[in-house]
Amino acid sequence: MIKEFLHTDPSSIFNLLKSYALSPHNILKAKDFFHQIQKPNLSHWNLMIRGWSQTDNPIEAIRTYNLMYSQGLIGNNITYPFLLKACARIPNVSCTRMVHARVLKLGFESVLFVSNSLIHGYAGFGELGFARKVFDEMSERDLVSWNSLICGYGRCKRYSEVLDVFEAMRMAGVKGDAVTMVKVVLACSVLGEWSVADAMAEYIEKNKVEVDVYLGNTLIDMYGRRGMVDLARRVFDRMHDRNMVSWNAMIMGYGEASNFVAARELFDDMPQRDVISWTSMITGYSQAGQFVKAVRLFKEMMETKVKPDKITVASVLSACAHIGSLDVGEAVHDYIRTHDVKADIYVGNALIDMYCKCGAVEKALAAFEEMGKKDSVSWTSVISGLAVNGFADFALNLFSLMLREGVRPTHGTFVGVLLACAHAGVVDKGLEYFESMEKVYGLTPEMKHYGCIVDLLSRSGDLERAYDFIKQMPVEPDVVVWRILLSASQVHGNLSLAEIAANKLLKLDPSNSGNYILSSNTYAGSNRWEDVIRMRGLMEESNVHKPSGSSSIEINVSNSSQDTCFVEAQEKIKLNDM
């Protein structure tokens, strides 16, 4: 019955085979049906090649073609594009080269669709030399030809060539579409070619290129990277279709511009959120110093059962470290352990930093020991953490272990080491480490290292040596260095050095009332009450009201001690005059 049907209704045969062949899960039915056709024609073979090219077994498309070719059918302009599509899905470029050779032999290279498929196939394997050769030898090109080459260069991260090909395309009078412009705008963003990017935005507007969701997202990202959130928002608002990427890109753009009010409004308006949405807000808050908000939002994220990734946990751990929120930090650590969050080296370093800044040194060491892989940041974090928490000897022993394991120290490592030396009171060892920075490790000391040495010498009471060290510094000392010397001079009652340091501070940082207060306290300690009053006068002349960057509590305490000091000075002067 079937055979009679096959013989008498060729149109129905083709349609039935097509319905099976073009449905990947029915490809085996198509194969059985195909074998029942006594003399399949080229259209039938093409259907089977096309069908197999769309399945998870594209090698069957090649086998089908070889069988067809062996029966004397060479194919046509429909055969080879689907054959090349199958080759593109086989992890070996040799298949594409074999079909290319057959195309050249049979003269199909002049067929536009075939050449476009060759370009796409070669580009997919990164064989851009072959792709470009096919492109250059084409007698006719369409938008697909140009896009195939542009996408190939983009996929291989050869962004300069993307812009070069687009310029040639523009000169050839071919108008780009959304596919073209996604690759071109992305290339501009990666290369930082912002003037070209702006020209591309004008090109899109002038040529009425449809801004689909992919092009819209690319433009939002491009503007967001540059802090041009108003332009990014204009694109976002004009998009007919948006996906999660659109919302996240816009939120990240507001984050880059530190506009967290607008970012949060958009975040709250999202129809749904993924881990990137939450992480973008949490990371933005943390990087902007809004640590309490970062921690609070992370708690909300946990309530919604969205699983954080390593970036999320690293950001919230950093926030916990800054506000000393040990309980939340420990909860995050427990979550990492129990929910199989990938804890890479960055998460491990964040855990060490959090525990150290919260004073939980033993837990910091445990986190350090648990890390499968450690880098210089890991060692630096735990050494510095031990030093600032009073475990100076332990920190120095750990530094010795770090060197024995062949880990090269960084500038940050030496800050921790020198700080440990200052706390331990090992002056000679500290100076030895300082000298080794440049001589042994090729690290030029920075201001913070010079400050550590001044602190090291000052703590030991060797103020003259500290002052000599300052005078020999190859860089101009900053306010921190002079403030260290002034504080130490006040503690040790060295008025002459205190005056030198105070005068330097008043020249370098005349708006900081802390410098006047330190000087006043030094003079008061030596009963030089006229100089205390003089400091008050200088402070008023400079219109100084409070220490820069201080909290309201610190300001009130400072002003209170300052006023007490000046009142005492006035009383002492009155008594002396009587």
XYZ file of C-alpha atoms in Angstrom:
578
model
C 0.000 0.000 0.000
C 2.821 2.362 0.966
C 4.809 1.509 -2.161
C 1.778 2.223 -4.328
C 1.360 5.518 -2.537
C 5.032 6.324 -3.059
C 4.846 5.554 -6.746
C 1.677 7.494 -7.417
C 2.070 10.670 -5.286
C 5.600 12.204 -5.580
C 4.435 15.487 -3.999
C 3.162 13.726 -0.883
C 6.419 11.737 -0.681
C 8.440 14.955 -0.597
C 6.197 16.655 1.964
C 6.135 13.662 4.293
C 9.922 13.239 4.099
C 10.342 16.958 4.751
C 8.141 16.840 7.855
C 10.237 14.007 9.276
C 13.697 15.234 8.172
C 13.337 18.756 9.480
C 12.267 17.548 12.912
C 15.480 16.427 14.707
C 13.675 13.937 16.956
C 12.061 12.321 13.886
C 15.252 12.031 11.822
C 15.342 8.206 12.177
C 11.795 7.989 10.798
C 12.964 10.148 7.910
C 15.875 7.766 7.336
C 13.560 4.720 7.231
C 11.133 6.511 4.935
C 13.970 7.691 2.672
C 15.188 4.098 2.186
C 11.706 3.104 0.953
C 11.984 5.549 -1.954
C 13.097 3.522 -4.962
C 14.830 6.312 -6.839
C 15.317 9.336 -4.589
C 16.017 12.521 -6.498
C 18.331 15.380 -5.538
C 15.591 17.144 -3.555
C 15.191 14.047 -1.364
C 18.940 13.786 -0.769
C 19.099 17.480 0.109
C 16.341 17.059 2.658
C 18.258 14.266 4.386
C 21.545 16.233 4.363
C 19.739 19.261 5.736
C 17.966 17.185 8.386
C 21.114 15.460 9.638
C 22.985 18.818 9.732
C 20.541 20.010 12.412
C 20.906 16.981 14.686
C 23.452 15.990 17.313
C 24.917 13.596 14.779
C 26.027 15.908 11.915
C 28.554 13.364 10.617
C 25.534 11.520 9.124
C 25.036 14.499 6.805
C 28.558 13.926 5.441
C 27.924 10.193 5.043
C 24.638 10.883 3.244
C 26.393 13.306 0.878
C 29.168 10.798 0.126
C 26.575 8.126 -0.641
C 24.719 10.526 -2.935
C 27.964 11.532 -4.689
C 28.904 7.899 -5.230
C 25.616 7.439 -7.089
C 26.511 10.164 -9.587
C 24.659 13.134 -8.075
C 26.998 16.102 -7.533
C 24.528 18.285 -5.630
C 23.480 21.858 -6.270
C 23.538 25.301 -4.642
C 21.248 24.003 -1.867
C 23.349 20.939 -1.044
C 26.612 22.643 -0.069
C 25.394 25.301 2.387
C 23.750 22.563 4.497
C 26.756 20.302 4.083
C 29.029 23.092 5.314
C 26.641 23.719 8.188
C 27.143 20.100 9.226
C 30.935 20.492 8.886
C 30.833 23.547 11.160
C 29.354 21.344 13.897
C 32.079 18.712 13.622
C 35.128 19.598 15.781
C 37.573 19.346 12.914
C 38.253 21.874 10.166
C 39.373 19.112 7.766
C 35.734 18.417 6.873
C 35.225 22.050 5.792
C 38.435 21.907 3.743
C 37.278 18.704 2.041
C 33.951 20.238 1.073
C 35.732 23.420 -0.057
C 37.908 21.367 -2.407
C 34.808 19.666 -3.810
C 33.118 23.064 -4.281
C 36.101 24.360 -6.252
C 36.264 21.195 -8.345
C 32.591 21.363 -9.249
C 32.510 25.139 -9.803
C 30.080 26.041 -7.031
C 32.369 28.733 -5.545
C 30.562 31.364 -7.599
C 27.299 30.602 -5.801
C 26.800 33.335 -3.174
C 25.187 31.102 -0.552
C 27.971 28.530 -0.862
C 30.768 31.098 -0.455
C 28.975 32.645 2.519
C 28.764 29.209 4.127
C 32.486 28.673 3.538
C 33.327 32.000 5.213
C 31.093 31.146 8.168
C 32.551 27.648 8.418
C 36.199 28.738 8.367
C 35.540 31.643 10.725
C 33.899 29.289 13.199
C 37.172 27.344 13.436
C 39.263 30.523 13.706
C 40.696 29.914 10.234
C 40.358 33.569 9.319
C 43.045 33.429 6.635
C 40.960 30.939 4.643
C 37.762 32.852 5.410
C 39.307 36.088 4.146
C 40.643 34.370 1.007
C 37.164 33.090 0.128
C 35.727 36.564 0.818
C 38.332 38.367 -1.307
C 37.796 36.008 -4.271
C 34.001 36.438 -4.313
C 32.689 38.141 -7.420
C 29.494 39.050 -5.586
C 28.933 39.791 -1.880
C 25.861 40.537 0.197
C 25.329 41.608 3.805
C 25.671 38.004 4.982
C 29.156 37.838 3.413
C 30.332 40.925 5.295
C 28.671 39.888 8.563
C 30.180 36.400 8.396
C 33.671 37.879 8.157
C 33.017 40.561 10.792
C 31.568 38.000 13.202
C 34.570 35.738 12.605
C 37.021 38.480 13.529
C 34.887 39.394 16.534
C 34.718 35.775 17.744
C 38.539 35.578 17.576
C 38.872 38.920 19.426
C 40.573 40.595 16.499
C 38.712 43.817 17.093
C 40.840 46.126 14.940
C 40.043 43.944 11.931
C 36.331 44.174 12.806
C 36.530 47.953 12.431
C 38.637 47.698 9.249
C 36.178 45.317 7.576
C 33.224 47.471 8.592
C 34.896 50.547 7.100
C 35.468 48.627 3.843
C 31.835 47.499 3.950
C 30.677 51.087 4.412
C 32.855 52.263 1.515
C 31.319 49.508 -0.634
C 27.906 51.008 0.050
C 26.560 48.045 2.013
C 24.391 49.098 4.955
C 24.939 47.212 8.197
C 22.180 45.657 10.280
C 21.820 44.899 13.989
C 24.178 41.898 13.715
C 26.872 44.076 12.159
C 26.539 46.862 14.679
C 26.649 44.581 17.719
C 30.126 43.416 16.674
C 31.314 46.884 15.680
C 30.134 48.626 18.869
C 31.592 45.815 20.980
C 34.930 46.207 19.185
C 34.874 49.958 19.929
C 34.209 49.246 23.618
C 37.037 46.746 23.946
C 39.508 48.980 22.093
C 38.351 52.135 23.872
C 37.658 53.788 20.522
C 35.013 56.069 21.943
C 34.955 58.569 19.079
C 34.335 55.693 16.670
C 31.675 54.319 19.021
C 29.875 57.666 18.975
C 30.080 57.681 15.184
C 28.542 54.184 15.164
C 25.680 55.381 17.350
C 25.052 58.145 14.807
C 25.275 55.571 11.995
C 22.610 53.440 13.679
C 20.351 56.470 14.067
C 20.932 57.819 10.557
C 20.469 54.466 8.800
C 17.498 53.491 10.969
C 19.165 50.225 12.005
C 16.698 48.231 14.074
C 17.858 48.221 17.685
C 16.979 44.708 18.773
C 17.633 43.392 22.272
C 21.232 42.383 21.463
C 22.225 45.701 19.909
C 20.380 47.592 22.642
C 22.277 45.686 25.349
C 25.583 46.336 23.594
C 24.889 50.074 23.401
C 23.821 50.200 27.062
C 27.042 48.443 28.059
C 29.132 50.773 25.897
C 27.599 53.917 27.395
C 27.656 52.446 30.890
C 31.396 51.782 30.739
C 31.913 55.445 29.997
C 29.618 56.682 32.756
C 27.188 58.094 30.160
C 24.176 56.679 31.942
C 21.706 59.208 30.505
C 22.435 57.970 26.982
C 22.353 54.357 28.202
C 18.960 54.974 29.798
C 17.671 56.558 26.604
C 18.534 53.350 24.722
C 16.999 51.233 27.492
C 13.732 53.202 27.471
C 13.437 52.992 23.665
C 13.884 49.208 23.524
C 10.681 47.342 22.637
C 12.028 44.082 24.010
C 14.286 43.732 27.037
C 15.784 40.710 28.711
C 17.633 40.187 31.990
C 20.868 41.364 30.387
C 19.258 44.716 29.527
C 18.271 45.399 33.130
C 21.576 44.188 34.541
C 23.616 46.243 32.068
C 21.655 49.357 33.013
C 22.119 48.702 36.735
C 25.859 48.189 36.237
C 25.984 51.425 34.243
C 24.414 53.343 37.126
C 26.867 51.609 39.457
C 29.840 52.749 37.348
C 28.497 56.291 37.615
C 27.971 55.867 41.411
C 24.280 56.670 40.977
C 23.054 54.037 43.402
C 19.677 55.686 43.949
C 18.772 55.203 40.277
C 20.381 51.748 40.263
C 18.301 50.662 43.243
C 15.089 52.047 41.736
C 15.734 50.033 38.576
C 16.666 46.977 40.638
C 13.402 47.225 42.586
C 11.420 47.589 39.319
C 12.897 44.469 37.687
C 10.255 41.881 36.778
C 12.689 39.186 37.925
C 16.292 39.106 39.146
C 19.175 36.688 38.740
C 22.469 36.360 40.616
C 24.055 39.025 38.361
C 21.354 41.542 39.328
C 21.950 41.021 43.047
C 25.730 40.874 42.688
C 25.837 44.096 40.664
C 24.052 45.989 43.434
C 25.998 44.376 46.287
C 29.360 44.908 44.566
C 28.433 48.478 43.680
C 27.509 49.305 47.269
C 30.689 47.683 48.572
C 32.985 49.458 46.099
C 31.307 52.781 46.911
C 31.917 52.317 50.629
C 28.229 51.761 51.408
C 29.047 48.588 53.299
C 25.967 48.448 55.517
C 23.707 48.556 52.454
C 25.786 45.836 50.790
C 25.384 43.531 53.790
C 21.674 44.313 54.152
C 21.021 43.565 50.480
C 22.946 40.298 50.721
C 20.638 39.240 53.570
C 17.640 40.015 51.324
C 19.241 37.950 48.567
C 19.537 34.980 50.918
C 15.859 35.296 51.798
C 14.925 35.040 48.111
C 16.893 31.767 47.811
C 19.076 33.091 44.970
C 22.406 31.272 45.156
C 25.329 33.739 45.269
C 28.443 33.186 43.195
C 32.083 33.782 44.109
C 31.884 37.470 43.139
C 28.878 38.005 45.401
C 30.480 36.391 48.433
C 33.827 38.136 47.880
C 32.031 41.510 47.744
C 29.908 40.939 50.852
C 32.921 39.610 52.765
C 34.772 42.801 51.875
C 31.828 44.814 53.190
C 31.778 42.748 56.411
C 35.503 43.413 56.844
C 35.045 47.173 56.617
C 32.205 47.363 59.148
C 33.489 44.605 61.420
C 30.395 42.464 60.907
C 31.891 39.156 62.047
C 28.536 37.394 62.490
C 27.485 38.015 58.880
C 30.972 37.121 57.648
C 30.839 33.806 59.503
C 27.354 33.135 58.118
C 28.661 33.732 54.594
C 31.556 31.353 55.277
C 29.118 28.690 56.508
C 26.965 29.218 53.411
C 30.005 28.699 51.163
C 30.760 25.402 52.879
C 27.208 24.028 52.949
C 25.979 25.171 49.527
C 29.015 24.219 47.446
C 29.792 27.775 46.329
C 33.017 27.693 44.329
C 35.511 29.237 46.749
C 38.417 30.240 44.558
C 41.522 32.133 45.566
C 39.673 35.476 45.590
C 37.020 34.210 48.007
C 39.741 32.709 50.200
C 41.588 36.023 50.288
C 38.359 37.860 51.115
C 37.746 35.461 54.029
C 41.246 36.057 55.415
C 40.853 39.820 55.119
C 37.416 39.745 56.769
C 38.510 37.621 59.728
C 41.676 39.683 60.240
C 39.833 43.008 60.187
C 37.255 41.602 62.593
C 40.031 40.459 64.947
C 39.330 36.728 64.502
C 42.950 35.818 63.791
C 42.609 32.077 64.444
C 39.780 31.817 61.925
C 41.806 33.821 59.424
C 44.663 31.349 59.809
C 42.224 28.428 59.437
C 40.837 29.942 56.215
C 44.418 30.448 55.006
C 45.309 26.817 55.731
C 42.131 25.554 53.999
C 43.038 27.260 50.722
C 44.219 24.755 48.130
C 46.006 27.454 46.172
C 47.504 30.629 47.613
C 48.957 33.700 45.920
C 50.966 36.656 47.215
C 47.710 38.387 48.225
C 46.822 35.439 50.473
C 50.172 35.592 52.252
C 50.106 39.394 52.427
C 46.606 39.450 53.917
C 47.385 36.998 56.698
C 50.802 38.552 57.483
C 49.321 42.069 57.676
C 46.335 40.797 59.660
C 48.574 39.123 62.224
C 50.698 42.255 62.499
C 47.835 44.683 63.148
C 46.231 42.285 65.650
C 49.367 42.132 67.787
C 50.857 38.851 66.575
C 54.018 40.431 65.191
C 56.382 37.491 65.797
C 53.928 35.076 64.192
C 53.621 37.417 61.190
C 57.395 37.529 60.706
C 57.654 33.728 60.983
C 54.953 33.402 58.350
C 56.864 35.790 56.085
C 59.948 33.564 56.394
C 57.781 30.563 55.443
C 56.412 32.490 52.473
C 59.944 33.115 51.192
C 60.933 29.474 51.723
C 57.966 28.379 49.611
C 59.164 30.583 46.782
C 56.302 33.096 46.831
C 57.565 36.477 45.702
C 56.615 39.312 48.085
C 54.894 42.460 46.832
C 54.809 46.074 47.991
C 51.806 45.192 50.138
C 53.633 42.280 51.757
C 56.433 44.550 52.917
C 53.966 46.986 54.471
C 52.708 44.140 56.651
C 56.237 42.949 57.445
C 57.494 46.415 58.392
C 54.382 46.985 60.477
C 55.097 43.717 62.306
C 58.683 44.803 62.908
C 57.465 48.109 64.362
C 55.070 46.315 66.731
C 57.725 43.769 67.719
C 60.341 46.490 68.219
C 62.921 44.768 65.993
C 64.512 47.839 64.439
C 67.551 46.255 62.788
C 65.480 43.461 61.279
C 62.970 45.981 59.957
C 65.706 48.043 58.325
C 67.160 44.864 56.843
C 63.818 43.960 55.302
C 63.455 47.521 54.000
C 66.856 47.365 52.313
C 66.022 43.984 50.751
C 62.990 45.427 48.943
C 65.050 47.038 46.213
C 68.295 45.072 46.469
C 66.800 41.585 46.516
C 63.305 41.905 45.022
C 63.598 44.953 42.768
C 60.733 46.750 44.513
C 61.117 50.514 44.764
C 59.910 51.615 48.227
C 56.782 53.758 48.244
C 55.647 56.431 50.675
C 53.857 53.886 52.866
C 57.106 51.944 53.322
C 58.990 55.088 54.308
C 56.208 55.832 56.772
C 56.608 52.350 58.276
C 60.333 52.929 58.848
C 59.678 56.310 60.475
C 57.125 54.580 62.695
C 59.592 51.761 63.443
C 62.324 54.197 64.538
C 59.913 56.496 66.367
C 58.370 53.672 68.407
C 61.828 52.676 69.569
C 62.405 56.256 70.792
C 65.172 56.961 68.274
C 63.555 60.181 67.035
C 66.743 61.797 65.752
C 67.417 58.772 63.579
C 63.826 58.894 62.352
C 64.260 62.569 61.454
C 67.549 61.866 59.649
C 65.801 59.099 57.731
C 63.064 61.537 56.673
C 65.650 64.049 55.443
C 67.346 61.373 53.337
C 64.165 60.129 51.703
C 64.345 60.325 47.874
C 60.718 61.485 47.791
C 59.074 64.425 49.512
C 57.567 63.217 52.837
C 53.791 63.403 53.017
C 51.584 64.466 55.932
C 51.386 60.922 57.303
C 55.155 60.722 57.749
C 55.321 64.100 59.548
C 52.308 63.225 61.692
C 54.037 60.018 62.839
C 57.083 62.029 63.854
C 54.990 64.700 65.569
C 53.006 62.150 67.592
C 56.160 60.307 68.630
C 57.876 63.573 69.531
C 54.923 64.487 71.726
C 55.036 61.085 73.475
C 58.784 61.309 74.079
C 58.773 65.020 74.938
C 61.080 66.088 72.090
C 59.830 69.617 71.581
C 62.348 70.655 68.942
C 61.431 67.825 66.586
C 57.764 68.321 67.392
C 58.022 71.945 66.220
C 59.765 70.908 63.013
C 57.108 68.299 62.255
C 54.276 70.656 63.219
C 55.527 73.419 60.928
C 55.776 70.941 58.039
C 52.246 69.734 58.686
C 50.803 73.237 58.834
C 52.371 73.989 55.451
C 51.322 70.730 53.809
C 47.845 70.394 55.339
C 46.750 73.762 56.806
C 43.040 72.846 56.767
C 43.346 69.844 59.109
C 42.600 70.843 62.705
C 44.195 67.621 63.943
C 47.605 69.082 63.140
C 46.895 72.177 65.266
C 45.594 70.030 68.124
C 48.691 67.820 68.113
C 50.918 70.903 68.147
C 48.867 72.535 70.900
C 49.028 69.429 73.071
C 52.793 69.257 72.582
C 53.207 72.891 73.682
C 50.841 72.387 76.602
C 52.891 69.414 77.770
C 55.923 71.733 77.931
C 53.979 74.585 79.583
C 54.437 76.812 76.541
C 51.005 78.364 76.869
C 51.668 81.344 74.617
C 52.309 78.895 71.782
C 49.061 77.111 72.604
C 47.203 80.382 72.146
C 49.169 81.058 68.975
C 47.981 77.724 67.564
C 44.393 78.781 68.268
C 44.995 82.017 66.407
C 46.528 80.233 63.430
C 43.612 77.855 63.400
C 41.092 80.695 63.323
C 43.053 82.541 60.627
C 42.975 79.418 58.464
C 39.224 79.045 59.143
C 39.715 75.464 60.323
C 36.733 73.942 62.106
C 37.115 70.189 62.199
C 39.423 67.367 61.100
C 38.797 66.339 57.489
C 37.218 62.939 57.074
C 36.316 62.591 60.757
C 33.054 61.397 62.155
C 30.834 63.711 64.210
C 31.885 61.871 67.388
C 35.579 62.363 66.604
C 34.975 66.009 65.795
C 33.220 66.659 69.081
C 35.947 64.920 71.064
C 38.693 66.769 69.211
C 37.055 70.144 69.596
C 36.379 69.441 73.261
C 40.018 68.570 74.005
C 41.125 71.530 71.930
C 38.902 73.965 73.829
C 40.048 72.544 77.180
C 43.662 72.990 76.123
C 43.126 76.637 75.161
C 41.153 77.418 78.330
C 43.994 75.968 80.403
C 46.478 78.017 78.412
C 44.560 81.225 79.077
C 44.302 80.437 82.806
C 48.031 79.671 83.042
C 48.942 82.923 81.291
C 46.697 84.898 83.661
C 48.337 83.262 86.686
C 51.809 84.007 85.341
C 50.902 87.642 84.778
C 49.694 88.112 88.356
